[in-house]
Amino acid sequence: MAHVRQQIRERIVSVLNTNVTLVSNRVYGTRVYSLTEADLPAVVVYAGSETSALQTVSLKTSARVVSIEVDAYVRGTSNFDNDVDAIAVQIEEAIANDFNVNGLAKSAVLVNTEINFSGEAEQPIGSAKLTFDVRYDTAINDVETAR
Amino acid sequence: MALPLADDLANIFDVDEFATAVTYDGGTINGIFDNETIPVDTGGYVSVHEEQPRLTCRTTDISSIAYNQTMVVNAVTYYVRAWIHDGTGVTVVQLEKS
């Protein structure tokens, strides 16, 4: 077993790979190396910061909220802004339809979207960073099993 | 004594020296074409490596430059997107690959 946070991240990568058809299976988990023209359009998923607190003393339950960040990248001479939003539609709906992350979480909710564009290169590049707060519980001494 | 800058530019932008012939505005101009690969930061965790086409040429050769004009370099068509005159007779043109 792995940390529930890892299971959540991997589940979201899998869900997006199946449902975000606009990127043709170019969904990467925790990619650290740069993308190239051949990699676009693409989606990259990261588990960012996480907060946790003791929810119940008797059961020693840790209530956690992990920020899952989903970055979408597109490239094109026109409609790149619309393409970013079209991919965001597929990302948001795919995660909404897996609201409890296959039973690993209590909820997965979009809390922030940042959209950026760049005209520095040979064709414009657009990106969107969608941040989802994923709430889940574990025992404090068993972080590999979701409660 | 006037500096022979025009002569210098003519030498620099000679196809036998550093320049490439570019089809532009119904004719041919000479310019130095750079197509460096750069990391583009678009706000995500990772950058995107993309080529950055730029043409450096004499300002007098592109006196009527305008957005969306085309330049053909090495059989590749680019659109003019922006340009910076450096004030000494040289202009750098930002290009977008078609």
mmCIF file of C-alpha atoms in Angstrom:
data_model
loop_
_atom_site.group_PDB
_atom_site.id
_atom_site.type_symbol
_atom_site.label_atom_id
_atom_site.label_comp_id
_atom_site.label_asym_id
_atom_site.label_seq_id
_atom_site.Cartn_x
_atom_site.Cartn_y
_atom_site.Cartn_z
ATOM 1 C CA MET A 1 0.000 0.000 0.000
ATOM 2 C CA ALA A 2 1.016 3.586 -0.482
ATOM 3 C CA HIS A 3 0.170 6.799 1.277
ATOM 4 C CA VAL A 4 -3.458 7.728 0.608
ATOM 5 C CA ARG A 5 -2.226 10.988 -0.874
ATOM 6 C CA GLN A 6 -0.311 9.006 -3.489
ATOM 7 C CA GLN A 7 -3.343 6.816 -4.156
ATOM 8 C CA ILE A 8 -5.458 9.942 -4.671
ATOM 9 C CA ARG A 9 -2.935 11.462 -7.049
ATOM 10 C CA GLU A 10 -2.619 8.277 -9.049
ATOM 11 C CA ARG A 11 -6.391 7.877 -9.221
ATOM 12 C CA ILE A 12 -6.790 11.424 -10.530
ATOM 13 C CA VAL A 13 -4.097 10.849 -13.153
ATOM 14 C CA SER A 14 -5.965 7.736 -14.255
ATOM 15 C CA VAL A 15 -9.345 9.483 -14.363
ATOM 16 C CA LEU A 16 -7.951 12.384 -16.378
ATOM 17 C CA ASN A 17 -6.129 10.063 -18.735
ATOM 18 C CA THR A 18 -9.423 8.370 -19.516
ATOM 19 C CA ASN A 19 -11.626 11.435 -19.698
ATOM 20 C CA VAL A 20 -9.560 14.367 -20.948
ATOM 21 C CA THR A 21 -9.602 13.225 -24.539
ATOM 22 C CA LEU A 22 -8.404 16.586 -25.854
ATOM 23 C CA VAL A 23 -4.859 15.805 -24.728
ATOM 24 C CA SER A 24 -4.753 12.317 -26.282
ATOM 25 C CA ASN A 25 -3.440 10.432 -23.237
ATOM 26 C CA ARG A 26 -0.720 12.978 -22.516
ATOM 27 C CA VAL A 27 -1.496 13.102 -18.797
ATOM 28 C CA TYR A 28 1.614 13.038 -16.638
ATOM 29 C CA GLY A 29 1.962 12.527 -12.910
ATOM 30 C CA THR A 30 4.472 14.754 -11.118
ATOM 31 C CA ARG A 31 6.457 15.626 -14.215
ATOM 32 C CA VAL A 32 9.542 17.672 -13.370
ATOM 33 C CA TYR A 33 11.160 17.959 -16.782
ATOM 34 C CA SER A 34 10.147 20.495 -19.380
ATOM 35 C CA LEU A 35 7.532 19.809 -22.000
ATOM 36 C CA THR A 36 8.269 20.151 -25.693
ATOM 37 C CA GLU A 37 6.176 20.875 -28.747
ATOM 38 C CA ALA A 38 5.650 17.137 -29.257
ATOM 39 C CA ASP A 39 4.233 16.795 -25.749
ATOM 40 C CA LEU A 40 1.439 19.336 -26.212
ATOM 41 C CA PRO A 41 -1.374 19.574 -25.445
ATOM 42 C CA ALA A 42 -0.760 18.011 -22.079
ATOM 43 C CA VAL A 43 -1.977 17.768 -18.509
ATOM 44 C CA VAL A 44 0.318 17.353 -15.511
ATOM 45 C CA VAL A 45 -0.904 16.418 -12.036
ATOM 46 C CA TYR A 46 0.843 17.203 -8.757
ATOM 47 C CA ALA A 47 0.064 16.785 -5.092
ATOM 48 C CA GLY A 48 0.986 20.100 -3.556
ATOM 49 C CA SER A 49 0.601 21.280 -0.008
ATOM 50 C CA GLU A 50 -1.445 19.401 2.549
ATOM 51 C CA THR A 51 -2.953 20.415 5.858
ATOM 52 C CA SER A 52 -3.946 17.967 8.550
ATOM 53 C CA ALA A 53 -5.463 18.046 12.011
ATOM 54 C CA LEU A 54 -6.597 15.595 14.625
ATOM 55 C CA GLN A 55 -10.305 15.161 14.072
ATOM 56 C CA THR A 56 -11.253 12.682 16.778
ATOM 57 C CA VAL A 57 -9.095 11.895 19.778
ATOM 58 C CA SER A 58 -10.665 8.545 20.561
ATOM 59 C CA LEU A 59 -10.292 7.144 17.045
ATOM 60 C CA LYS A 60 -7.132 9.122 16.378
ATOM 61 C CA THR A 61 -8.396 10.237 12.995
ATOM 62 C CA SER A 62 -6.382 12.717 10.989
ATOM 63 C CA ALA A 63 -8.494 14.962 8.767
ATOM 64 C CA ARG A 64 -6.478 16.068 5.783
ATOM 65 C CA VAL A 65 -6.847 18.410 2.847
ATOM 66 C CA VAL A 66 -4.382 17.981 0.007
ATOM 67 C CA SER A 67 -4.124 20.440 -2.858
ATOM 68 C CA ILE A 68 -4.103 18.554 -6.129
ATOM 69 C CA GLU A 69 -2.830 20.843 -8.847
ATOM 70 C CA VAL A 70 -3.708 20.058 -12.432
ATOM 71 C CA ASP A 71 -1.749 22.018 -15.044
ATOM 72 C CA ALA A 72 -3.001 22.053 -18.632
ATOM 73 C CA TYR A 73 -0.837 23.261 -21.528
ATOM 74 C CA VAL A 74 -1.804 24.034 -25.109
ATOM 75 C CA ARG A 75 0.014 25.473 -28.096
ATOM 76 C CA GLY A 76 -1.378 27.006 -31.287
ATOM 77 C CA THR A 77 -1.597 30.020 -33.520
ATOM 78 C CA SER A 78 -5.281 30.587 -32.846
ATOM 79 C CA ASN A 79 -7.989 29.583 -30.395
ATOM 80 C CA PHE A 80 -5.426 28.687 -27.751
ATOM 81 C CA ASP A 81 -7.558 30.508 -25.175
ATOM 82 C CA ASN A 82 -10.603 28.476 -26.124
ATOM 83 C CA ASP A 83 -8.503 25.303 -26.115
ATOM 84 C CA VAL A 84 -7.422 25.974 -22.523
ATOM 85 C CA ASP A 85 -11.035 26.345 -21.449
ATOM 86 C CA ALA A 86 -12.112 23.271 -23.406
ATOM 87 C CA ILE A 87 -9.533 21.159 -21.573
ATOM 88 C CA ALA A 88 -10.612 22.736 -18.281
ATOM 89 C CA VAL A 89 -14.163 21.581 -19.004
ATOM 90 C CA GLN A 90 -12.993 17.994 -19.352
ATOM 91 C CA ILE A 91 -10.783 18.177 -16.259
ATOM 92 C CA GLU A 92 -13.451 19.707 -14.035
ATOM 93 C CA GLU A 93 -16.192 17.350 -15.161
ATOM 94 C CA ALA A 94 -13.987 14.270 -14.893
ATOM 95 C CA ILE A 95 -13.014 15.063 -11.310
ATOM 96 C CA ALA A 96 -16.557 16.093 -10.394
ATOM 97 C CA ASN A 97 -17.804 12.733 -11.631
ATOM 98 C CA ASP A 98 -15.301 11.033 -9.311
ATOM 99 C CA PHE A 99 -16.205 13.290 -6.395
ATOM 100 C CA ASN A 100 -14.958 10.950 -3.661
ATOM 101 C CA VAL A 101 -11.937 9.815 -5.693
ATOM 102 C CA ASN A 102 -13.070 6.217 -5.883
ATOM 103 C CA GLY A 103 -13.767 6.095 -2.159
ATOM 104 C CA LEU A 104 -10.380 7.457 -1.117
ATOM 105 C CA ALA A 105 -11.678 10.914 -0.193
ATOM 106 C CA LYS A 106 -14.675 12.725 1.197
ATOM 107 C CA SER A 107 -14.684 15.310 -1.564
ATOM 108 C CA ALA A 108 -12.681 16.820 -4.397
ATOM 109 C CA VAL A 109 -13.589 20.413 -5.110
ATOM 110 C CA LEU A 110 -12.111 22.985 -7.479
ATOM 111 C CA VAL A 111 -10.947 25.968 -5.426
ATOM 112 C CA ASN A 112 -8.830 27.984 -7.840
ATOM 113 C CA THR A 113 -8.063 28.413 -11.528
ATOM 114 C CA GLU A 114 -5.215 30.468 -12.938
ATOM 115 C CA ILE A 115 -4.863 30.960 -16.687
ATOM 116 C CA ASN A 116 -1.733 32.284 -18.366
ATOM 117 C CA PHE A 117 -0.511 32.875 -21.889
ATOM 118 C CA SER A 118 2.875 33.441 -23.465
ATOM 119 C CA GLY A 119 3.852 34.796 -26.865
ATOM 120 C CA GLU A 120 7.596 34.416 -26.395
ATOM 121 C CA ALA A 121 8.046 31.383 -28.604
ATOM 122 C CA GLU A 122 7.316 30.398 -32.183
ATOM 123 C CA GLN A 123 3.659 29.807 -31.370
ATOM 124 C CA PRO A 124 1.531 31.039 -28.463
ATOM 125 C CA ILE A 125 1.287 28.790 -25.423
ATOM 126 C CA GLY A 126 -1.615 28.811 -23.006
ATOM 127 C CA SER A 127 -1.850 27.149 -19.651
ATOM 128 C CA ALA A 128 -4.323 26.688 -16.850
ATOM 129 C CA LYS A 129 -3.588 25.640 -13.295
ATOM 130 C CA LEU A 130 -6.623 24.105 -11.636
ATOM 131 C CA THR A 131 -6.322 23.515 -7.908
ATOM 132 C CA PHE A 132 -8.595 20.996 -6.231
ATOM 133 C CA ASP A 133 -8.928 20.631 -2.473
ATOM 134 C CA VAL A 134 -9.260 16.921 -1.742
ATOM 135 C CA ARG A 135 -10.473 16.077 1.763
ATOM 136 C CA TYR A 136 -9.666 12.686 3.187
ATOM 137 C CA ASP A 137 -9.264 10.990 6.531
ATOM 138 C CA THR A 138 -6.784 8.447 7.817
ATOM 139 C CA ALA A 139 -5.869 6.980 11.154
ATOM 140 C CA ILE A 140 -2.809 8.777 12.435
ATOM 141 C CA ASN A 141 -0.946 5.492 12.604
ATOM 142 C CA ASP A 142 -2.178 4.117 9.279
ATOM 143 C CA VAL A 143 -1.832 6.649 6.484
ATOM 144 C CA GLU A 144 -2.112 4.018 3.792
ATOM 145 C CA THR A 145 -5.813 3.398 4.372
ATOM 146 C CA ALA A 146 -8.531 5.960 3.858
ATOM 147 C CA ARG A 147 -11.243 6.244 6.508
ATOM 148 C CA MET B 1 33.782 62.394 -39.266
ATOM 149 C CA ALA B 2 30.676 60.348 -39.806
ATOM 150 C CA LEU B 3 30.817 56.767 -38.750
ATOM 151 C CA PRO B 4 30.504 54.368 -41.695
ATOM 152 C CA LEU B 5 27.694 52.519 -39.934
ATOM 153 C CA ALA B 6 25.663 51.905 -43.079
ATOM 154 C CA ASP B 7 28.629 50.183 -44.667
ATOM 155 C CA ASP B 8 29.138 48.104 -41.552
ATOM 156 C CA LEU B 9 25.509 47.016 -41.556
ATOM 157 C CA ALA B 10 25.720 46.150 -45.212
ATOM 158 C CA ASN B 11 28.647 43.895 -44.435
ATOM 159 C CA ILE B 12 27.009 42.318 -41.404
ATOM 160 C CA PHE B 13 23.800 41.607 -43.307
ATOM 161 C CA ASP B 14 25.569 40.146 -46.286
ATOM 162 C CA VAL B 15 24.537 36.586 -47.126
ATOM 163 C CA ASP B 16 28.207 35.817 -47.611
ATOM 164 C CA GLU B 17 28.799 36.823 -44.012
ATOM 165 C CA PHE B 18 26.170 36.230 -41.333
ATOM 166 C CA ALA B 19 22.847 36.820 -43.054
ATOM 167 C CA THR B 20 20.164 34.762 -44.736
ATOM 168 C CA ALA B 21 17.974 35.844 -47.637
ATOM 169 C CA VAL B 22 14.393 36.399 -46.508
ATOM 170 C CA THR B 23 11.345 36.748 -48.706
ATOM 171 C CA TYR B 24 9.428 39.749 -47.454
ATOM 172 C CA ASP B 25 6.878 42.206 -48.819
ATOM 173 C CA GLY B 26 7.236 41.077 -52.417
ATOM 174 C CA GLY B 27 11.002 41.147 -52.415
ATOM 175 C CA THR B 28 14.077 39.847 -50.672
ATOM 176 C CA ILE B 29 15.884 41.296 -47.695
ATOM 177 C CA ASN B 30 18.862 40.007 -45.776
ATOM 178 C CA GLY B 31 18.811 39.327 -42.080
ATOM 179 C CA ILE B 32 20.348 37.207 -39.357
ATOM 180 C CA PHE B 33 17.886 34.502 -38.374
ATOM 181 C CA ASP B 34 18.026 33.050 -34.874
ATOM 182 C CA ASN B 35 15.823 30.190 -33.754
ATOM 183 C CA GLU B 36 17.022 29.473 -30.263
ATOM 184 C CA THR B 37 15.195 26.970 -28.080
ATOM 185 C CA ILE B 38 14.057 28.667 -24.899
ATOM 186 C CA PRO B 39 12.198 27.558 -21.780
ATOM 187 C CA VAL B 40 8.822 29.294 -21.729
ATOM 188 C CA ASP B 41 7.325 29.813 -18.288
ATOM 189 C CA THR B 42 3.550 29.748 -18.565
ATOM 190 C CA GLY B 43 2.762 29.566 -14.894
ATOM 191 C CA GLY B 44 2.750 25.805 -14.480
ATOM 192 C CA TYR B 45 5.243 23.692 -12.577
ATOM 193 C CA VAL B 46 7.264 22.931 -15.688
ATOM 194 C CA SER B 47 8.351 25.127 -18.549
ATOM 195 C CA VAL B 48 7.743 24.411 -22.218
ATOM 196 C CA HIS B 49 10.773 24.249 -24.474
ATOM 197 C CA GLU B 50 10.004 26.048 -27.692
ATOM 198 C CA GLU B 51 11.935 27.677 -30.473
ATOM 199 C CA GLN B 52 12.016 31.451 -30.557
ATOM 200 C CA PRO B 53 12.396 32.723 -34.130
ATOM 201 C CA ARG B 54 13.836 36.218 -34.473
ATOM 202 C CA LEU B 55 15.150 38.086 -37.493
ATOM 203 C CA THR B 56 17.692 40.845 -37.066
ATOM 204 C CA CYS B 57 17.893 43.142 -40.079
ATOM 205 C CA ARG B 58 18.398 46.691 -41.252
ATOM 206 C CA THR B 59 15.578 49.002 -40.189
ATOM 207 C CA THR B 60 15.533 50.624 -43.634
ATOM 208 C CA ASP B 61 14.719 47.256 -45.216
ATOM 209 C CA ILE B 62 11.476 46.968 -43.261
ATOM 210 C CA SER B 63 10.316 50.574 -43.087
ATOM 211 C CA SER B 64 6.696 49.561 -43.706
ATOM 212 C CA ILE B 65 6.692 46.606 -41.336
ATOM 213 C CA ALA B 66 3.268 45.656 -39.991
ATOM 214 C CA TYR B 67 1.650 42.994 -37.852
ATOM 215 C CA ASN B 68 0.751 39.816 -39.746
ATOM 216 C CA GLN B 69 3.107 40.382 -42.667
ATOM 217 C CA THR B 70 4.925 37.251 -43.710
ATOM 218 C CA MET B 71 8.590 36.414 -43.882
ATOM 219 C CA VAL B 72 9.826 33.237 -45.509
ATOM 220 C CA VAL B 73 13.101 31.980 -44.089
ATOM 221 C CA ASN B 74 14.657 28.754 -45.308
ATOM 222 C CA ALA B 75 11.321 27.784 -46.898
ATOM 223 C CA VAL B 76 9.412 28.246 -43.633
ATOM 224 C CA THR B 77 6.718 30.909 -43.435
ATOM 225 C CA TYR B 78 6.572 33.117 -40.364
ATOM 226 C CA TYR B 79 4.195 35.909 -39.397
ATOM 227 C CA VAL B 80 5.493 39.223 -38.099
ATOM 228 C CA ARG B 81 4.240 39.676 -34.547
ATOM 229 C CA ALA B 82 6.380 42.419 -33.015
ATOM 230 C CA TRP B 83 9.572 44.331 -33.642
ATOM 231 C CA ILE B 84 12.082 46.435 -31.760
ATOM 232 C CA HIS B 85 14.138 49.148 -33.442
ATOM 233 C CA ASP B 86 17.383 49.556 -31.553
ATOM 234 C CA GLY B 87 17.907 53.118 -32.785
ATOM 235 C CA THR B 88 21.151 52.404 -34.604
ATOM 236 C CA GLY B 89 19.587 51.166 -37.829
ATOM 237 C CA VAL B 90 18.980 47.610 -36.711
ATOM 238 C CA THR B 91 15.618 45.991 -35.952
ATOM 239 C CA VAL B 92 14.818 42.687 -34.304
ATOM 240 C CA VAL B 93 11.586 41.143 -35.587
ATOM 241 C CA GLN B 94 9.628 38.673 -33.464
ATOM 242 C CA LEU B 95 8.177 35.942 -35.665
ATOM 243 C CA GLU B 96 5.450 33.339 -35.269
ATOM 244 C CA LYS B 97 5.674 30.086 -37.181
ATOM 245 C CA SER B 98 2.651 29.564 -39.391
#
